[in-house]
PDB file of C-alpha atoms and ligand atoms in Angstrom:
ATOM      1  CA  MET A  30      62.659  21.918  25.510  1.00 90.00           C
ATOM      2  CA  PRO A  31      64.628  24.889  24.020  1.00 96.00           C
ATOM      3  CA  ILE A  32      68.072  25.418  24.936  1.00 98.00           C
ATOM      4  CA  TYR A  33      69.115  28.826  26.159  1.00 98.00           C
ATOM      5  CA  TYR A  34      72.432  30.633  26.823  1.00 98.00           C
ATOM      6  CA  VAL A  35      73.073  32.227  30.224  1.00 98.00           C
ATOM      7  CA  ASP A  36      76.534  33.587  31.090  1.00 97.00           C
ATOM      8  CA  GLY A  37      78.794  31.236  29.321  1.00 97.00           C
ATOM      9  CA  GLU A  38      76.695  28.052  29.439  1.00 98.00           C
ATOM     10  CA  PHE A  39      73.996  26.634  27.222  1.00 98.00           C
ATOM     11  CA  ILE A  40      71.284  24.906  29.148  1.00 98.00           C
ATOM     12  CA  ASP A  41      67.837  23.822  29.299  1.00 98.00           C
ATOM     13  CA  SER A  42      65.362  26.695  29.375  1.00 97.00           C
ATOM     14  CA  ASP A  43      63.686  25.805  32.575  1.00 97.00           C
ATOM     15  CA  LYS A  44      67.199  25.745  34.374  1.00 96.00           C
ATOM     16  CA  ALA A  45      67.879  29.259  33.147  1.00 97.00           C
ATOM     17  CA  VAL A  46      68.090  31.546  36.085  1.00 97.00           C
ATOM     18  CA  VAL A  47      69.553  34.944  37.123  1.00 97.00           C
ATOM     19  CA  SER A  48      70.248  36.081  40.704  1.00 97.00           C
ATOM     20  CA  VAL A  49      67.860  37.835  42.660  1.00 97.00           C
ATOM     21  CA  LYS A  50      70.727  40.025  43.608  1.00 97.00           C
ATOM     22  CA  ASP A  51      70.920  41.207  39.830  1.00 98.00           C
ATOM     23  CA  MET A  52      70.028  44.774  39.245  1.00 98.00           C
ATOM     24  CA  ILE A  53      67.761  43.527  36.512  1.00 98.00           C
ATOM     25  CA  VAL A  54      65.616  42.065  39.319  1.00 97.00           C
ATOM     26  CA  LEU A  55      65.906  44.728  41.902  1.00 96.00           C
ATOM     27  CA  ARG A  56      65.926  47.945  39.675  1.00 96.00           C
ATOM     28  CA  GLY A  57      64.709  46.825  36.388  1.00 96.00           C
ATOM     29  CA  PHE A  58      68.043  47.829  35.158  1.00 98.00           C
ATOM     30  CA  GLY A  59      69.194  45.991  31.871  1.00 98.00           C
ATOM     31  CA  VAL A  60      68.751  45.957  28.208  1.00 98.00           C
ATOM     32  CA  PHE A  61      67.317  43.409  25.620  1.00 98.00           C
ATOM     33  CA  ASP A  62      66.796  42.984  22.017  1.00 98.00           C
ATOM     34  CA  PHE A  63      64.212  40.922  20.109  1.00 98.00           C
ATOM     35  CA  LEU A  64      64.435  39.258  16.743  1.00 98.00           C
ATOM     36  CA  ARG A  65      63.331  36.524  14.544  1.00 98.00           C
ATOM     37  CA  THR A  66      64.679  33.957  11.985  1.00 98.00           C
ATOM     38  CA  TYR A  67      63.515  33.621   8.289  1.00 98.00           C
ATOM     39  CA  ASN A  68      64.201  30.093   7.135  1.00 98.00           C
ATOM     40  CA  ARG A  69      66.360  29.797  10.358  1.00 98.00           C
ATOM     41  CA  ARG A  70      68.616  32.849   9.332  1.00 98.00           C
ATOM     42  CA  PRO A  71      68.380  35.380  12.266  1.00 98.00           C
ATOM     43  CA  PHE A  72      67.078  38.653  10.432  1.00 98.00           C
ATOM     44  CA  TYR A  73      69.473  41.542  10.761  1.00 98.00           C
ATOM     45  CA  LEU A  74      71.259  40.050  13.591  1.00 98.00           C
ATOM     46  CA  LYS A  75      74.236  42.435  13.722  1.00 98.00           C
ATOM     47  CA  GLU A  76      71.737  45.446  13.552  1.00 98.00           C
ATOM     48  CA  HIS A  77      70.019  44.179  16.567  1.00 98.00           C
ATOM     49  CA  ILE A  78      73.097  43.480  18.476  1.00 98.00           C
ATOM     50  CA  GLU A  79      74.323  46.924  17.700  1.00 98.00           C
ATOM     51  CA  ARG A  80      71.282  48.249  18.891  1.00 98.00           C
ATOM     52  CA  LEU A  81      71.596  46.528  22.160  1.00 98.00           C
ATOM     53  CA  LYS A  82      75.111  47.873  22.640  1.00 98.00           C
ATOM     54  CA  ASN A  83      73.552  51.394  22.044  1.00 98.00           C
ATOM     55  CA  SER A  84      70.779  50.682  24.251  1.00 98.00           C
ATOM     56  CA  ALA A  85      73.330  49.872  26.979  1.00 98.00           C
ATOM     57  CA  GLU A  86      75.393  52.919  26.237  1.00 98.00           C
ATOM     58  CA  TYR A  87      72.281  55.165  26.752  1.00 98.00           C
ATOM     59  CA  ILE A  88      71.640  53.879  30.259  1.00 98.00           C
ATOM     60  CA  GLY A  89      75.370  53.585  31.311  1.00 97.00           C
ATOM     61  CA  LEU A  90      75.428  49.975  31.266  1.00 98.00           C
ATOM     62  CA  GLU A  91      78.785  48.337  29.825  1.00 95.00           C
ATOM     63  CA  LEU A  92      78.272  45.194  27.842  1.00 96.00           C
ATOM     64  CA  ASN A  93      81.290  43.227  28.881  1.00 92.00           C
ATOM     65  CA  LYS A  94      81.317  41.446  25.329  1.00 97.00           C
ATOM     66  CA  SER A  95      81.806  42.594  21.898  1.00 98.00           C
ATOM     67  CA  VAL A  96      78.980  42.848  19.161  1.00 98.00           C
ATOM     68  CA  ASP A  97      80.853  40.250  17.338  1.00 98.00           C
ATOM     69  CA  GLU A  98      80.960  37.903  20.407  1.00 98.00           C
ATOM     70  CA  ILE A  99      77.180  38.228  21.113  1.00 98.00           C
ATOM     71  CA  CYS A 100      76.550  37.625  17.300  1.00 98.00           C
ATOM     72  CA  LYS A 101      78.516  34.474  17.695  1.00 98.00           C
ATOM     73  CA  ILE A 102      76.893  33.439  20.739  1.00 98.00           C
ATOM     74  CA  THR A 103      73.323  34.065  19.431  1.00 98.00           C
ATOM     75  CA  GLN A 104      74.127  32.017  16.495  1.00 98.00           C
ATOM     76  CA  GLU A 105      75.246  29.275  18.496  1.00 98.00           C
ATOM     77  CA  THR A 106      72.156  29.172  20.553  1.00 98.00           C
ATOM     78  CA  ILE A 107      70.228  28.985  17.528  1.00 98.00           C
ATOM     79  CA  ASP A 108      72.273  26.189  16.049  1.00 98.00           C
ATOM     80  CA  LYS A 109      71.779  24.260  19.735  1.00 98.00           C
ATOM     81  CA  ASN A 110      67.986  24.306  18.921  1.00 98.00           C
ATOM     82  CA  PRO A 111      67.887  22.309  15.498  1.00 98.00           C
ATOM     83  CA  GLU A 112      64.230  21.218  16.045  1.00 97.00           C
ATOM     84  CA  LEU A 113      62.836  24.714  15.644  1.00 97.00           C
ATOM     85  CA  SER A 114      61.887  25.504  12.344  1.00 97.00           C
ATOM     86  CA  GLU A 115      61.402  29.082  13.020  1.00 98.00           C
ATOM     87  CA  CYS A 116      62.821  31.121  15.956  1.00 98.00           C
ATOM     88  CA  ASN A 117      62.122  33.984  18.230  1.00 98.00           C
ATOM     89  CA  ILE A 118      65.283  35.214  19.775  1.00 98.00           C
ATOM     90  CA  ARG A 119      65.423  37.369  22.921  1.00 98.00           C
ATOM     91  CA  ILE A 120      68.836  38.656  23.893  1.00 98.00           C
ATOM     92  CA  VAL A 121      68.991  40.088  27.463  1.00 98.00           C
ATOM     93  CA  PHE A 122      71.970  41.706  29.287  1.00 98.00           C
ATOM     94  CA  SER A 123      71.352  42.304  32.980  1.00 98.00           C
ATOM     95  CA  GLY A 124      72.660  45.196  35.024  1.00 98.00           C
ATOM     96  CA  GLY A 125      74.662  42.845  37.332  1.00 98.00           C
ATOM     97  CA  ILE A 126      75.074  42.845  40.916  1.00 98.00           C
ATOM     98  CA  SER A 127      76.138  46.195  42.271  1.00 97.00           C
ATOM     99  CA  PRO A 128      77.718  46.609  45.704  1.00 96.00           C
ATOM    100  CA  ASP A 129      75.455  49.444  46.729  1.00 95.00           C
ATOM    101  CA  GLY A 130      72.635  48.299  44.892  1.00 91.00           C
ATOM    102  CA  VAL A 131      72.467  51.405  42.424  1.00 94.00           C
ATOM    103  CA  THR A 132      75.981  51.625  40.859  1.00 96.00           C
ATOM    104  CA  PRO A 133      76.381  49.216  37.959  1.00 96.00           C
ATOM    105  CA  ALA A 134      79.662  47.160  38.514  1.00 96.00           C
ATOM    106  CA  GLY A 135      80.278  45.959  34.909  1.00 95.00           C
ATOM    107  CA  ASN A 136      79.437  42.433  35.775  1.00 97.00           C
ATOM    108  CA  GLY A 137      76.216  41.852  33.966  1.00 98.00           C
ATOM    109  CA  LYS A 138      74.927  38.685  32.546  1.00 98.00           C
ATOM    110  CA  LEU A 139      74.246  37.821  28.971  1.00 98.00           C
ATOM    111  CA  MET A 140      71.258  35.692  28.307  1.00 98.00           C
ATOM    112  CA  VAL A 141      69.943  34.299  24.946  1.00 98.00           C
ATOM    113  CA  MET A 142      66.579  32.807  24.657  1.00 98.00           C
ATOM    114  CA  VAL A 143      65.652  31.043  21.642  1.00 98.00           C
ATOM    115  CA  THR A 144      61.993  29.916  21.445  1.00 98.00           C
ATOM    116  CA  PRO A 145      59.517  28.602  18.638  1.00 98.00           C
ATOM    117  CA  LYS A 146      58.269  31.520  16.624  1.00 97.00           C
ATOM    118  CA  HIS A 147      55.306  33.110  17.959  1.00 94.00           C
ATOM    119  CA  GLU A 148      52.248  33.154  15.233  1.00 96.00           C
ATOM    120  CA  ASN A 149      50.103  36.108  15.372  1.00 98.00           C
ATOM    121  CA  PRO A 150      46.394  35.956  14.220  1.00 98.00           C
ATOM    122  CA  GLU A 151      45.811  35.757  10.528  1.00 98.00           C
ATOM    123  CA  SER A 152      43.234  38.245  10.814  1.00 98.00           C
ATOM    124  CA  TRP A 153      45.269  40.943  12.000  1.00 98.00           C
ATOM    125  CA  TYR A 154      46.976  40.884   8.479  1.00 98.00           C
ATOM    126  CA  VAL A 155      43.922  40.159   6.495  1.00 98.00           C
ATOM    127  CA  ASN A 156      41.215  42.421   8.029  1.00 98.00           C
ATOM    128  CA  GLY A 157      43.479  44.871   9.780  1.00 98.00           C
ATOM    129  CA  ALA A 158      43.581  45.678  13.583  1.00 98.00           C
ATOM    130  CA  LYS A 159      42.437  48.488  16.041  1.00 98.00           C
ATOM    131  CA  VAL A 160      44.838  50.314  18.265  1.00 98.00           C
ATOM    132  CA  ILE A 161      44.327  52.792  20.988  1.00 98.00           C
ATOM    133  CA  THR A 162      46.494  55.854  21.874  1.00 98.00           C
ATOM    134  CA  THR A 163      47.869  56.415  25.412  1.00 98.00           C
ATOM    135  CA  ASP A 164      49.551  59.512  27.036  1.00 98.00           C
ATOM    136  CA  VAL A 165      52.921  58.124  27.678  1.00 97.00           C
ATOM    137  CA  GLU A 166      56.571  59.266  27.217  1.00 97.00           C
ATOM    138  CA  ARG A 167      59.206  56.641  27.754  1.00 97.00           C
ATOM    139  CA  TYR A 168      62.255  57.526  29.564  1.00 96.00           C
ATOM    140  CA  ILE A 169      65.307  57.368  27.208  1.00 98.00           C
ATOM    141  CA  PRO A 170      63.242  56.170  24.496  1.00 98.00           C
ATOM    142  CA  GLU A 171      66.049  55.139  22.140  1.00 98.00           C
ATOM    143  CA  SER A 172      67.021  52.450  24.654  1.00 98.00           C
ATOM    144  CA  LYS A 173      65.334  49.201  24.642  1.00 98.00           C
ATOM    145  CA  SER A 174      65.803  48.585  28.360  1.00 98.00           C
ATOM    146  CA  THR A 175      64.066  46.055  30.265  1.00 97.00           C
ATOM    147  CA  ASN A 176      61.666  48.485  31.957  1.00 95.00           C
ATOM    148  CA  TYR A 177      58.542  48.100  30.145  1.00 95.00           C
ATOM    149  CA  LEU A 178      56.214  49.073  32.937  1.00 96.00           C
ATOM    150  CA  ASN A 179      54.358  51.379  30.665  1.00 96.00           C
ATOM    151  CA  ALA A 180      53.965  48.894  27.877  1.00 98.00           C
ATOM    152  CA  VAL A 181      52.749  46.203  29.991  1.00 98.00           C
ATOM    153  CA  VAL A 182      50.081  48.699  31.592  1.00 98.00           C
ATOM    154  CA  ALA A 183      49.111  50.097  28.319  1.00 98.00           C
ATOM    155  CA  GLN A 184      48.730  46.602  26.621  1.00 98.00           C
ATOM    156  CA  GLN A 185      46.244  45.577  29.110  1.00 98.00           C
ATOM    157  CA  THR A 186      44.147  48.685  28.592  1.00 98.00           C
ATOM    158  CA  ALA A 187      44.431  48.207  24.991  1.00 98.00           C
ATOM    159  CA  LYS A 188      43.367  44.319  25.257  1.00 98.00           C
ATOM    160  CA  LYS A 189      40.342  45.546  27.266  1.00 98.00           C
ATOM    161  CA  GLN A 190      39.472  47.685  24.386  1.00 98.00           C
ATOM    162  CA  GLY A 191      39.670  45.153  21.649  1.00 98.00           C
ATOM    163  CA  ALA A 192      43.023  46.661  20.485  1.00 98.00           C
ATOM    164  CA  ILE A 193      46.298  44.859  19.696  1.00 98.00           C
ATOM    165  CA  GLU A 194      48.565  47.750  20.404  1.00 98.00           C
ATOM    166  CA  ALA A 195      48.733  51.063  22.337  1.00 98.00           C
ATOM    167  CA  ILE A 196      50.308  54.011  20.624  1.00 98.00           C
ATOM    168  CA  TYR A 197      52.297  56.435  22.727  1.00 98.00           C
ATOM    169  CA  ILE A 198      51.541  60.186  22.397  1.00 98.00           C
ATOM    170  CA  ASP A 199      53.720  62.811  24.186  1.00 98.00           C
ATOM    171  CA  ARG A 200      52.855  66.046  25.888  1.00 98.00           C
ATOM    172  CA  ASP A 201      53.194  67.898  22.752  1.00 98.00           C
ATOM    173  CA  ASN A 202      50.615  65.621  21.040  1.00 98.00           C
ATOM    174  CA  ARG A 203      53.257  63.957  18.984  1.00 98.00           C
ATOM    175  CA  VAL A 204      52.428  60.346  18.008  1.00 98.00           C
ATOM    176  CA  LEU A 205      55.798  58.513  18.711  1.00 98.00           C
ATOM    177  CA  GLU A 206      55.546  54.705  18.447  1.00 98.00           C
ATOM    178  CA  GLY A 207      53.592  51.801  20.016  1.00 98.00           C
ATOM    179  CA  THR A 208      54.425  49.793  23.003  1.00 98.00           C
ATOM    180  CA  THR A 209      56.379  47.361  20.832  1.00 98.00           C
ATOM    181  CA  THR A 210      55.863  48.758  17.274  1.00 98.00           C
ATOM    182  CA  ASN A 211      56.796  51.788  15.158  1.00 98.00           C
ATOM    183  CA  PHE A 212      54.058  53.781  13.642  1.00 98.00           C
ATOM    184  CA  PHE A 213      53.550  54.766  10.093  1.00 98.00           C
ATOM    185  CA  GLY A 214      50.675  56.952   8.413  1.00 98.00           C
ATOM    186  CA  ILE A 215      49.869  57.306   4.919  1.00 98.00           C
ATOM    187  CA  LYS A 216      48.397  60.477   3.316  1.00 98.00           C
ATOM    188  CA  ASP A 217      47.936  61.223  -0.256  1.00 98.00           C
ATOM    189  CA  GLY A 218      50.446  58.481  -1.336  1.00 98.00           C
ATOM    190  CA  LYS A 219      53.198  59.869   1.249  1.00 98.00           C
ATOM    191  CA  VAL A 220      54.350  57.479   3.906  1.00 98.00           C
ATOM    192  CA  ILE A 221      54.968  59.367   7.054  1.00 98.00           C
ATOM    193  CA  THR A 222      57.018  58.189  10.172  1.00 98.00           C
ATOM    194  CA  SER A 223      58.369  59.802  13.167  1.00 98.00           C
ATOM    195  CA  ASN A 224      62.033  60.119  13.371  1.00 97.00           C
ATOM    196  CA  LYS A 225      62.997  60.946  16.895  1.00 97.00           C
ATOM    197  CA  ASP A 226      62.075  60.197  20.583  1.00 98.00           C
ATOM    198  CA  MET A 227      61.369  56.584  19.901  1.00 98.00           C
ATOM    199  CA  LEU A 228      63.127  53.262  19.420  1.00 98.00           C
ATOM    200  CA  PRO A 229      64.795  53.011  15.826  1.00 97.00           C
ATOM    201  CA  GLY A 230      63.000  49.726  14.826  1.00 98.00           C
ATOM    202  CA  ILE A 231      64.925  47.577  12.587  1.00 98.00           C
ATOM    203  CA  THR A 232      61.813  46.581  10.728  1.00 98.00           C
ATOM    204  CA  ARG A 233      60.841  50.296  10.299  1.00 98.00           C
ATOM    205  CA  SER A 234      64.660  50.798   8.760  1.00 98.00           C
ATOM    206  CA  VAL A 235      64.194  47.837   6.471  1.00 98.00           C
ATOM    207  CA  ILE A 236      60.694  49.051   5.351  1.00 98.00           C
ATOM    208  CA  LEU A 237      62.230  52.572   4.596  1.00 98.00           C
ATOM    209  CA  LYS A 238      65.075  51.060   2.705  1.00 98.00           C
ATOM    210  CA  LEU A 239      62.630  49.102   0.524  1.00 98.00           C
ATOM    211  CA  ILE A 240      60.026  51.884  -0.218  1.00 98.00           C
ATOM    212  CA  LYS A 241      62.421  54.692  -0.670  1.00 96.00           C
ATOM    213  CA  GLU A 242      62.416  54.489  -4.635  1.00 94.00           C
ATOM    214  CA  LYS A 243      58.598  53.726  -4.583  1.00 96.00           C
ATOM    215  CA  TYR A 244      56.858  56.240  -2.236  1.00 98.00           C
ATOM    216  CA  THR A 245      57.611  59.714  -1.104  1.00 98.00           C
ATOM    217  CA  VAL A 246      58.658  59.201   2.517  1.00 98.00           C
ATOM    218  CA  GLU A 247      58.396  61.885   5.098  1.00 98.00           C
ATOM    219  CA  LEU A 248      60.356  61.359   8.515  1.00 98.00           C
ATOM    220  CA  ARG A 249      58.920  63.875  10.835  1.00 98.00           C
ATOM    221  CA  ASP A 250      56.946  64.307  13.998  1.00 98.00           C
ATOM    222  CA  ILE A 251      53.379  63.374  13.503  1.00 98.00           C
ATOM    223  CA  LYS A 252      50.626  65.183  15.405  1.00 98.00           C
ATOM    224  CA  ARG A 253      47.787  63.424  16.995  1.00 98.00           C
ATOM    225  CA  SER A 254      45.159  65.720  15.090  1.00 98.00           C
ATOM    226  CA  GLU A 255      46.796  64.070  11.793  1.00 98.00           C
ATOM    227  CA  ILE A 256      45.541  60.544  12.828  1.00 98.00           C
ATOM    228  CA  LYS A 257      41.920  61.190  11.610  1.00 97.00           C
ATOM    229  CA  ASP A 258      43.132  62.250   8.111  1.00 97.00           C
ATOM    230  CA  PHE A 259      45.357  59.515   7.477  1.00 98.00           C
ATOM    231  CA  ASP A 260      44.451  57.236   4.516  1.00 98.00           C
ATOM    232  CA  GLU A 261      46.098  54.480   5.849  1.00 98.00           C
ATOM    233  CA  ILE A 262      48.033  53.618   9.101  1.00 98.00           C
ATOM    234  CA  PHE A 263      50.190  50.542   9.813  1.00 98.00           C
ATOM    235  CA  ILE A 264      52.662  49.527  12.626  1.00 99.00           C
ATOM    236  CA  SER A 265      55.873  47.645  12.330  1.00 99.00           C
ATOM    237  CA  ALA A 266      57.864  45.081  14.429  1.00 98.00           C
ATOM    238  CA  SER A 267      60.073  42.131  14.369  1.00 98.00           C
ATOM    239  CA  ASN A 268      57.451  39.981  15.932  1.00 97.00           C
ATOM    240  CA  LYS A 269      54.592  41.277  13.761  1.00 98.00           C
ATOM    241  CA  GLU A 270      56.135  42.624  10.555  1.00 98.00           C
ATOM    242  CA  ILE A 271      53.727  44.913   9.147  1.00 98.00           C
ATOM    243  CA  ILE A 272      50.082  45.047  10.529  1.00 98.00           C
ATOM    244  CA  PRO A 273      47.437  47.458   8.868  1.00 98.00           C
ATOM    245  CA  VAL A 274      45.516  49.696  11.265  1.00 98.00           C
ATOM    246  CA  ILE A 275      41.820  50.135  10.489  1.00 98.00           C
ATOM    247  CA  GLU A 276      40.853  51.674  13.942  1.00 98.00           C
ATOM    248  CA  VAL A 277      42.438  54.175  16.358  1.00 98.00           C
ATOM    249  CA  ASN A 278      40.394  54.368  19.466  1.00 98.00           C
ATOM    250  CA  ASP A 279      37.018  54.488  17.997  1.00 93.00           C
ATOM    251  CA  LEU A 280      38.119  56.397  14.810  1.00 97.00           C
ATOM    252  CA  LYS A 281      37.680  54.459  11.653  1.00 97.00           C
ATOM    253  CA  ILE A 282      40.868  54.831   9.277  1.00 97.00           C
ATOM    254  CA  GLY A 283      40.405  54.931   5.595  1.00 93.00           C
ATOM    255  CA  LYS A 284      38.191  52.457   4.110  1.00 92.00           C
ATOM    256  CA  GLU A 285      38.158  50.139   7.266  1.00 90.00           C
ATOM    257  CA  LYS A 286      40.315  47.798   5.468  1.00 96.00           C
ATOM    258  CA  PRO A 287      43.990  47.282   4.824  1.00 98.00           C
ATOM    259  CA  GLY A 288      44.881  49.972   2.354  1.00 98.00           C
ATOM    260  CA  VAL A 289      46.664  49.618  -1.015  1.00 98.00           C
ATOM    261  CA  ILE A 290      49.841  51.127  -0.194  1.00 98.00           C
ATOM    262  CA  THR A 291      49.929  49.080   3.213  1.00 98.00           C
ATOM    263  CA  LEU A 292      49.230  45.953   1.204  1.00 98.00           C
ATOM    264  CA  ASP A 293      52.056  46.848  -1.288  1.00 98.00           C
ATOM    265  CA  ILE A 294      54.561  47.467   1.257  1.00 98.00           C
ATOM    266  CA  MET A 295      53.468  44.115   3.290  1.00 98.00           C
ATOM    267  CA  GLN A 296      53.903  42.191  -0.094  1.00 98.00           C
ATOM    268  CA  ASP A 297      57.338  43.783  -0.744  1.00 98.00           C
ATOM    269  CA  PHE A 298      58.489  43.129   2.817  1.00 98.00           C
ATOM    270  CA  ALA A 299      57.358  39.535   2.623  1.00 98.00           C
ATOM    271  CA  ASP A 300      59.282  39.213  -0.761  1.00 98.00           C
ATOM    272  CA  TYR A 301      62.387  40.627   0.763  1.00 98.00           C
ATOM    273  CA  THR A 302      62.205  38.413   4.000  1.00 98.00           C
ATOM    274  CA  LYS A 303      61.798  35.482   1.950  1.00 98.00           C
ATOM    275  CA  ARG A 304      64.725  36.228  -0.234  1.00 98.00           C
ATOM    276  CA  TYR A 305      66.982  37.140   3.102  1.00 98.00           C
ATOM    277  CA  GLY A 306      65.956  33.473   4.301  1.00 97.00           C
ATOM    278  CA  GLU A 307      67.111  31.811   1.116  1.00 96.00           C
ATOM    279  CA  ASN A 308      70.224  33.715   1.044  1.00 90.00           C
ATOM    280  CA  LYS A 309      71.967  31.997   3.900  1.00 66.00           C
TER     281      LYS A 309
HETATM  282  C1  PLP I 423      59.261  50.516  21.947  1.00 73.41           C
HETATM  283  C2  PLP I 423      59.345  49.819  20.661  1.00 73.41           C
HETATM  284  N1  PLP I 423      59.286  50.717  19.647  1.00 73.41           N
HETATM  285  C3  PLP I 423      59.517  50.009  18.364  1.00 73.41           C
HETATM  286  C4  PLP I 423      59.849  48.580  18.334  1.00 73.41           C
HETATM  287  C5  PLP I 423      59.894  47.896  16.931  1.00 73.41           C
HETATM  288  O1  PLP I 423      61.259  47.549  16.782  1.00 73.41           O
HETATM  289  P1  PLP I 423      61.751  46.469  15.752  1.00 73.41           P
HETATM  290  O2  PLP I 423      61.182  46.574  14.391  1.00 73.41           O
HETATM  291  O3  PLP I 423      63.105  46.299  15.939  1.00 73.41           O
HETATM  292  O4  PLP I 423      61.130  45.194  16.510  1.00 73.41           O
HETATM  293  C6  PLP I 423      59.874  47.774  19.336  1.00 73.41           C
HETATM  294  C7  PLP I 423      60.044  46.557  19.399  1.00 73.41           C
HETATM  295  O5  PLP I 423      60.024  45.709  20.409  1.00 73.41           O
HETATM  296  C8  PLP I 423      59.862  48.438  20.657  1.00 73.41           C
HETATM  297  O6  PLP I 423      59.726  47.810  21.894  1.00 73.41           O
END
């Protein structure tokens, strides 16, 4: 049984609880972040914890621990789970117990959950996957708050349509991001991804760093009408890495199989994460 960290203690995962009075239960008020290990080394841990801090600042939630302290606790929680060859790590900071139910009182609780790494179907990577679009605008999209109502509902719609992800499109027809992924389109050799009003994905930032010498990158708004003209599309996330997209709604993309540039970026990313894991 995995060991979690909850508010100062390392405990069995099934004994890990949070008060029903916490704003995370009553109001959906809290923040979280998610990362994985490569060869048991947490991938971009500091960047994830810095994003957690930013997520909290965006919604007026004060983390009562420093970035360094949370990094240390996260590493300790990984160390408490030596039997896991590769881990998923979920770090949650709750809103805490509020005297009036709505005003944060600076007593939020930190939770770190380390679980076996979830494996995605091989076919997503080999054959590509379908996504759908959905007209949703996240509230304060730069914050990874625990309120994922839109995502949970959109994911159900996606599944019913044989898709693995739903991509948010806003009132100005801008393609923003997926429920838990960032979105990339490729046109005439250029790699295009939106740059604002979305969560700054850590996987996205690593991809951009890896490809900047190799491909022309455009960081800009993407219009819904561009989707049909993309030669290739892929999505990125910590728990998915890079997944080629071959269908959006009922529209076939490119040659209906993972495109050459996507495959090349997937390879570069795989090489990089392998080196990252070896470089402890
Ligand atoms: C809304 C949203 N966008 C993008 C991402 C991708 O971010 P990352 O690459 O840091 O996992 C996530 C991750 O869960 C997300 O929830």
